[in-house]
PDB file of C-alpha atoms in Angstrom:
ATOM      1  CA  UNK A 675       0.049  -0.055  -0.103  1.00  0.00           C
ATOM      2  CA  UNK A 676       2.895   2.266   0.386  1.00  0.00           C
ATOM      3  CA  UNK A 677       2.315   3.555   3.855  1.00  0.00           C
ATOM      4  CA  UNK A 678       4.800   4.804   6.161  1.00  0.00           C
ATOM      5  CA  UNK A 679       4.276   3.107   9.295  1.00  0.00           C
ATOM      6  CA  UNK A 680       7.321   4.547  11.319  1.00  0.00           C
ATOM      7  CA  UNK A 681       6.568   8.328  10.583  1.00  0.00           C
ATOM      8  CA  UNK A 682       4.879  10.497  13.072  1.00  0.00           C
ATOM      9  CA  UNK A 683       2.236  12.682  11.473  1.00  0.00           C
ATOM     10  CA  UNK A 684       1.120  16.149  12.569  1.00  0.00           C
ATOM     11  CA  UNK A 685      -2.534  15.754  14.053  1.00  0.00           C
ATOM     12  CA  UNK A 686      -3.974  17.971  11.260  1.00  0.00           C
ATOM     13  CA  UNK A 687      -2.146  16.414   8.474  1.00  0.00           C
ATOM     14  CA  UNK A 688      -3.886  14.172   5.829  1.00  0.00           C
ATOM     15  CA  UNK A 689      -1.402  11.921   4.354  1.00  0.00           C
ATOM     16  CA  UNK A 690      -1.472  11.363   0.523  1.00  0.00           C
ATOM     17  CA  UNK A 691      -1.773   7.950  -0.608  1.00  0.00           C
ATOM     18  CA  UNK A 692      -1.084   7.051  -4.166  1.00  0.00           C
ATOM     19  CA  UNK A 693      -4.104   5.555  -5.761  1.00  0.00           C
ATOM     20  CA  UNK A 694      -6.526   6.890  -3.148  1.00  0.00           C
ATOM     21  CA  UNK A 695      -8.484  10.011  -2.484  1.00  0.00           C
ATOM     22  CA  UNK A 696      -9.189  11.433   0.759  1.00  0.00           C
ATOM     23  CA  UNK A 697     -12.696  11.128   1.947  1.00  0.00           C
ATOM     24  CA  UNK A 698     -12.977  12.187   5.656  1.00  0.00           C
ATOM     25  CA  UNK A 699     -11.276  11.930   8.974  1.00  0.00           C
ATOM     26  CA  UNK A 700      -8.332  13.408  10.897  1.00  0.00           C
ATOM     27  CA  UNK A 701      -5.068  11.827  12.592  1.00  0.00           C
ATOM     28  CA  UNK A 702      -6.382  13.938  15.769  1.00  0.00           C
ATOM     29  CA  UNK A 703      -9.545  11.807  15.641  1.00  0.00           C
ATOM     30  CA  UNK A 704      -7.635   8.600  15.239  1.00  0.00           C
ATOM     31  CA  UNK A 705      -8.756   7.588  11.732  1.00  0.00           C
ATOM     32  CA  UNK A 706      -8.657   8.792   8.095  1.00  0.00           C
ATOM     33  CA  UNK A 707     -10.981   7.260   5.457  1.00  0.00           C
ATOM     34  CA  UNK A 708      -9.949   7.133   1.597  1.00  0.00           C
ATOM     35  CA  UNK A 709     -11.597   5.887  -1.613  1.00  0.00           C
ATOM     36  CA  UNK A 710      -9.641   4.020  -4.133  1.00  0.00           C
ATOM     37  CA  UNK A 711      -9.194   6.042  -7.261  1.00  0.00           C
ATOM     38  CA  UNK A 712      -8.201   2.856  -9.194  1.00  0.00           C
ATOM     39  CA  UNK A 713      -9.936  -0.335  -9.368  1.00  0.00           C
ATOM     40  CA  UNK A 714      -8.295  -3.174  -7.229  1.00  0.00           C
ATOM     41  CA  UNK A 715      -8.896  -6.526  -9.046  1.00  0.00           C
ATOM     42  CA  UNK A 716     -11.763  -4.738 -10.707  1.00  0.00           C
ATOM     43  CA  UNK A 717     -13.553  -4.015  -7.469  1.00  0.00           C
ATOM     44  CA  UNK A 718     -14.456  -0.800  -5.574  1.00  0.00           C
ATOM     45  CA  UNK A 719     -11.976  -0.011  -2.709  1.00  0.00           C
ATOM     46  CA  UNK A 720     -12.130   1.776   0.542  1.00  0.00           C
ATOM     47  CA  UNK A 721      -9.112   2.353   2.701  1.00  0.00           C
ATOM     48  CA  UNK A 722      -9.281   3.196   6.657  1.00  0.00           C
ATOM     49  CA  UNK A 723      -6.142   4.032   8.357  1.00  0.00           C
ATOM     50  CA  UNK A 724      -6.144   4.309  12.184  1.00  0.00           C
ATOM     51  CA  UNK A 725      -3.546   6.017  14.138  1.00  0.00           C
ATOM     52  CA  UNK A 726      -1.990   5.808  17.626  1.00  0.00           C
ATOM     53  CA  UNK A 727       0.230   8.462  18.969  1.00  0.00           C
ATOM     54  CA  UNK A 728       0.180  10.007  15.529  1.00  0.00           C
ATOM     55  CA  UNK A 729       1.549   6.925  13.968  1.00  0.00           C
ATOM     56  CA  UNK A 730      -0.220   4.421  11.765  1.00  0.00           C
ATOM     57  CA  UNK A 731      -1.480   1.720  13.898  1.00  0.00           C
ATOM     58  CA  UNK A 732      -3.683  -0.260  11.430  1.00  0.00           C
ATOM     59  CA  UNK A 733      -5.044  -0.037   7.993  1.00  0.00           C
ATOM     60  CA  UNK A 734      -8.319  -1.874   6.536  1.00  0.00           C
ATOM     61  CA  UNK A 735      -8.584  -2.170   2.924  1.00  0.00           C
ATOM     62  CA  UNK A 736     -12.158  -3.064   1.949  1.00  0.00           C
ATOM     63  CA  UNK A 737     -13.010  -4.376  -1.533  1.00  0.00           C
ATOM     64  CA  UNK A 738     -16.719  -4.371  -2.663  1.00  0.00           C
ATOM     65  CA  UNK A 739     -19.445  -4.666  -2.980  1.00  0.00           C
ATOM     66  CA  UNK A 740     -19.050  -3.307  -6.513  1.00  0.00           C
ATOM     67  CA  UNK A 741     -16.744  -5.657  -8.357  1.00  0.00           C
ATOM     68  CA  UNK A 742     -17.352  -8.769  -6.323  1.00  0.00           C
ATOM     69  CA  UNK A 743     -20.263 -10.911  -7.558  1.00  0.00           C
ATOM     70  CA  UNK A 744     -22.109 -13.995  -6.917  1.00  0.00           C
ATOM     71  CA  UNK A 745     -19.852 -15.941  -9.230  1.00  0.00           C
ATOM     72  CA  UNK A 746     -16.333 -14.669  -8.771  1.00  0.00           C
ATOM     73  CA  UNK A 747     -16.124 -13.939  -5.005  1.00  0.00           C
ATOM     74  CA  UNK A 748     -14.154 -17.061  -4.413  1.00  0.00           C
ATOM     75  CA  UNK A 749     -11.936 -16.368  -7.292  1.00  0.00           C
ATOM     76  CA  UNK A 750     -10.908 -13.040  -5.954  1.00  0.00           C
ATOM     77  CA  UNK A 751     -10.479 -14.086  -2.243  1.00  0.00           C
ATOM     78  CA  UNK A 752      -8.120 -17.099  -3.403  1.00  0.00           C
ATOM     79  CA  UNK A 753      -6.163 -14.577  -5.635  1.00  0.00           C
ATOM     80  CA  UNK A 754      -5.899 -11.935  -2.742  1.00  0.00           C
ATOM     81  CA  UNK A 755      -4.908 -15.043  -0.557  1.00  0.00           C
ATOM     82  CA  UNK A 756      -2.267 -16.132  -3.042  1.00  0.00           C
ATOM     83  CA  UNK A 757      -0.695 -12.368  -3.125  1.00  0.00           C
ATOM     84  CA  UNK A 758      -0.724 -12.251   0.657  1.00  0.00           C
ATOM     85  CA  UNK A 759       0.859 -15.756   0.751  1.00  0.00           C
ATOM     86  CA  UNK A 760       3.573 -14.664  -1.582  1.00  0.00           C
ATOM     87  CA  UNK A 761       4.513 -11.461   0.271  1.00  0.00           C
ATOM     88  CA  UNK A 762       4.073 -12.614   4.019  1.00  0.00           C
ATOM     89  CA  UNK A 763       4.561 -16.335   3.796  1.00  0.00           C
ATOM     90  CA  UNK A 764       2.380 -19.191   4.741  1.00  0.00           C
ATOM     91  CA  UNK A 765      -0.891 -18.716   6.608  1.00  0.00           C
ATOM     92  CA  UNK A 766      -0.852 -18.979  10.335  1.00  0.00           C
ATOM     93  CA  UNK A 767      -4.750 -19.750  10.773  1.00  0.00           C
ATOM     94  CA  UNK A 768      -7.745 -20.159   8.731  1.00  0.00           C
ATOM     95  CA  UNK A 769     -11.145 -19.859  10.307  1.00  0.00           C
ATOM     96  CA  UNK A 770     -14.438 -20.708   8.663  1.00  0.00           C
ATOM     97  CA  UNK A 771     -17.987 -19.996  10.080  1.00  0.00           C
ATOM     98  CA  UNK A 772     -21.038 -21.551   8.298  1.00  0.00           C
ATOM     99  CA  UNK A 773     -24.472 -20.889   9.826  1.00  0.00           C
ATOM    100  CA  UNK A 774     -26.430 -24.309   9.961  1.00  0.00           C
ATOM    101  CA  UNK A 775     -29.143 -22.654   7.758  1.00  0.00           C
ATOM    102  CA  UNK A 776     -26.775 -23.217   4.829  1.00  0.00           C
ATOM    103  CA  UNK A 777     -27.704 -26.815   4.462  1.00  0.00           C
ATOM    104  CA  UNK A 778     -31.315 -25.498   3.600  1.00  0.00           C
ATOM    105  CA  UNK A 779     -30.240 -23.064   1.133  1.00  0.00           C
ATOM    106  CA  UNK A 780     -31.097 -23.711  -2.607  1.00  0.00           C
ATOM    107  CA  UNK A 781     -29.094 -21.525  -4.811  1.00  0.00           C
ATOM    108  CA  UNK A 782     -27.434 -21.463  -8.203  1.00  0.00           C
ATOM    109  CA  UNK A 783     -24.516 -19.266  -6.900  1.00  0.00           C
ATOM    110  CA  UNK A 784     -21.618 -20.323  -4.967  1.00  0.00           C
ATOM    111  CA  UNK A 785     -21.249 -17.032  -3.282  1.00  0.00           C
ATOM    112  CA  UNK A 786     -24.787 -16.289  -2.239  1.00  0.00           C
ATOM    113  CA  UNK A 787     -23.868 -17.810   1.197  1.00  0.00           C
ATOM    114  CA  UNK A 788     -21.513 -15.371   1.692  1.00  0.00           C
ATOM    115  CA  UNK A 789     -23.435 -12.318   0.468  1.00  0.00           C
ATOM    116  CA  UNK A 790     -26.584 -13.293   2.842  1.00  0.00           C
ATOM    117  CA  UNK A 791     -24.142 -13.776   5.836  1.00  0.00           C
ATOM    118  CA  UNK A 792     -24.399 -17.563   6.167  1.00  0.00           C
ATOM    119  CA  UNK A 793     -20.764 -18.060   5.535  1.00  0.00           C
ATOM    120  CA  UNK A 794     -17.534 -16.328   6.395  1.00  0.00           C
ATOM    121  CA  UNK A 795     -13.856 -17.053   5.890  1.00  0.00           C
ATOM    122  CA  UNK A 796     -10.948 -15.591   7.572  1.00  0.00           C
ATOM    123  CA  UNK A 797      -7.208 -16.153   6.854  1.00  0.00           C
ATOM    124  CA  UNK A 798      -4.402 -14.815   9.123  1.00  0.00           C
ATOM    125  CA  UNK A 799      -0.636 -14.206   8.308  1.00  0.00           C
ATOM    126  CA  UNK A 800       1.715 -13.136  11.009  1.00  0.00           C
ATOM    127  CA  UNK A 801       5.288 -11.638  10.902  1.00  0.00           C
ATOM    128  CA  UNK A 802       7.405  -9.925  13.396  1.00  0.00           C
ATOM    129  CA  UNK A 803       5.598  -6.422  13.009  1.00  0.00           C
ATOM    130  CA  UNK A 804       2.177  -7.138  11.578  1.00  0.00           C
ATOM    131  CA  UNK A 805      -0.613  -9.285  11.927  1.00  0.00           C
ATOM    132  CA  UNK A 806      -2.754  -9.515   8.581  1.00  0.00           C
ATOM    133  CA  UNK A 807      -6.100 -10.760   8.190  1.00  0.00           C
ATOM    134  CA  UNK A 808      -8.252 -11.236   5.049  1.00  0.00           C
ATOM    135  CA  UNK A 809     -11.955 -11.961   5.466  1.00  0.00           C
ATOM    136  CA  UNK A 810     -14.646 -12.408   2.994  1.00  0.00           C
ATOM    137  CA  UNK A 811     -18.072 -11.833   4.337  1.00  0.00           C
ATOM    138  CA  UNK A 812     -21.453 -10.450   3.206  1.00  0.00           C
ATOM    139  CA  UNK A 813     -24.205  -7.977   4.618  1.00  0.00           C
ATOM    140  CA  UNK A 814     -27.193  -9.008   2.592  1.00  0.00           C
ATOM    141  CA  UNK A 815     -26.710  -6.528  -0.025  1.00  0.00           C
ATOM    142  CA  UNK A 816     -23.115  -7.273  -1.122  1.00  0.00           C
ATOM    143  CA  UNK A 817     -19.867  -9.255  -0.704  1.00  0.00           C
ATOM    144  CA  UNK A 818     -16.686  -7.704   0.866  1.00  0.00           C
ATOM    145  CA  UNK A 819     -13.116  -8.776   0.970  1.00  0.00           C
ATOM    146  CA  UNK A 820     -11.449  -7.072   4.035  1.00  0.00           C
ATOM    147  CA  UNK A 821      -7.660  -6.963   4.407  1.00  0.00           C
ATOM    148  CA  UNK A 822      -6.623  -5.712   7.965  1.00  0.00           C
ATOM    149  CA  UNK A 823      -3.086  -4.760   8.650  1.00  0.00           C
ATOM    150  CA  UNK A 824      -2.475  -4.481  12.325  1.00  0.00           C
ATOM    151  CA  UNK A 825       0.874  -3.363  13.464  1.00  0.00           C
ATOM    152  CA  UNK A 826       1.803  -5.389  16.541  1.00  0.00           C
ATOM    153  CA  UNK A 827       3.462  -2.779  18.750  1.00  0.00           C
ATOM    154  CA  UNK A 828       0.500  -0.319  18.230  1.00  0.00           C
ATOM    155  CA  UNK A 829      -2.353  -2.832  18.784  1.00  0.00           C
ATOM    156  CA  UNK A 830      -5.564  -1.720  20.366  1.00  0.00           C
ATOM    157  CA  UNK A 831      -4.609  -3.119  23.774  1.00  0.00           C
ATOM    158  CA  UNK A 832      -5.484  -0.923  26.720  1.00  0.00           C
ATOM    159  CA  UNK A 833      -2.617   0.350  28.705  1.00  0.00           C
ATOM    160  CA  UNK A 834      -2.676  -0.512  32.453  1.00  0.00           C
ATOM    161  CA  UNK A 835      -3.706   3.179  33.171  1.00  0.00           C
ATOM    162  CA  UNK A 836      -6.656   2.847  30.688  1.00  0.00           C
ATOM    163  CA  UNK A 837      -7.749  -0.366  31.996  1.00  0.00           C
ATOM    164  CA  UNK A 838      -7.688   1.142  35.726  1.00  0.00           C
ATOM    165  CA  UNK A 839      -9.751   4.106  34.419  1.00  0.00           C
ATOM    166  CA  UNK A 840     -12.234   1.782  32.837  1.00  0.00           C
ATOM    167  CA  UNK A 841     -12.614  -0.480  36.115  1.00  0.00           C
ATOM    168  CA  UNK A 842     -13.162   2.775  38.199  1.00  0.00           C
ATOM    169  CA  UNK A 843     -16.302   3.631  36.001  1.00  0.00           C
ATOM    170  CA  UNK A 844     -17.638   0.111  36.255  1.00  0.00           C
TER     171      UNK A 844
END
């Protein structure tokens, strides 16, 4: 994606990312949203970048729903998985969730069960600095492939002080 994970950004700056155009958000608020200006695997693309202490802590790349259909979703997920495996090595985990109602579904499309939310697949790659997860899921209207890059040292874990504050409020 060409992100500078080590740079400390100004709270009011909006990083320019090649191939994406700014939509909304701000580093000071912790998240910036972009739309892809070029198709990625012939799919609509959104990029969400989260910040912690003015450095990028995670990036979520969302493909779809435009460009991911009822007949090519598995092929696109497989292609993305192949790219990620080539870049990050063998997957560390694969999680599949199937709703029992899937057995009663009569359909002509292999991806309908994803689109209506009865089937979900998640693959995980890990290295020293990142946990990368690719997930294919649906919301009833469309199919999405989400690729989440989570920087290990800036994960969303609460600090001891933050946990103590939360416990006091309970």
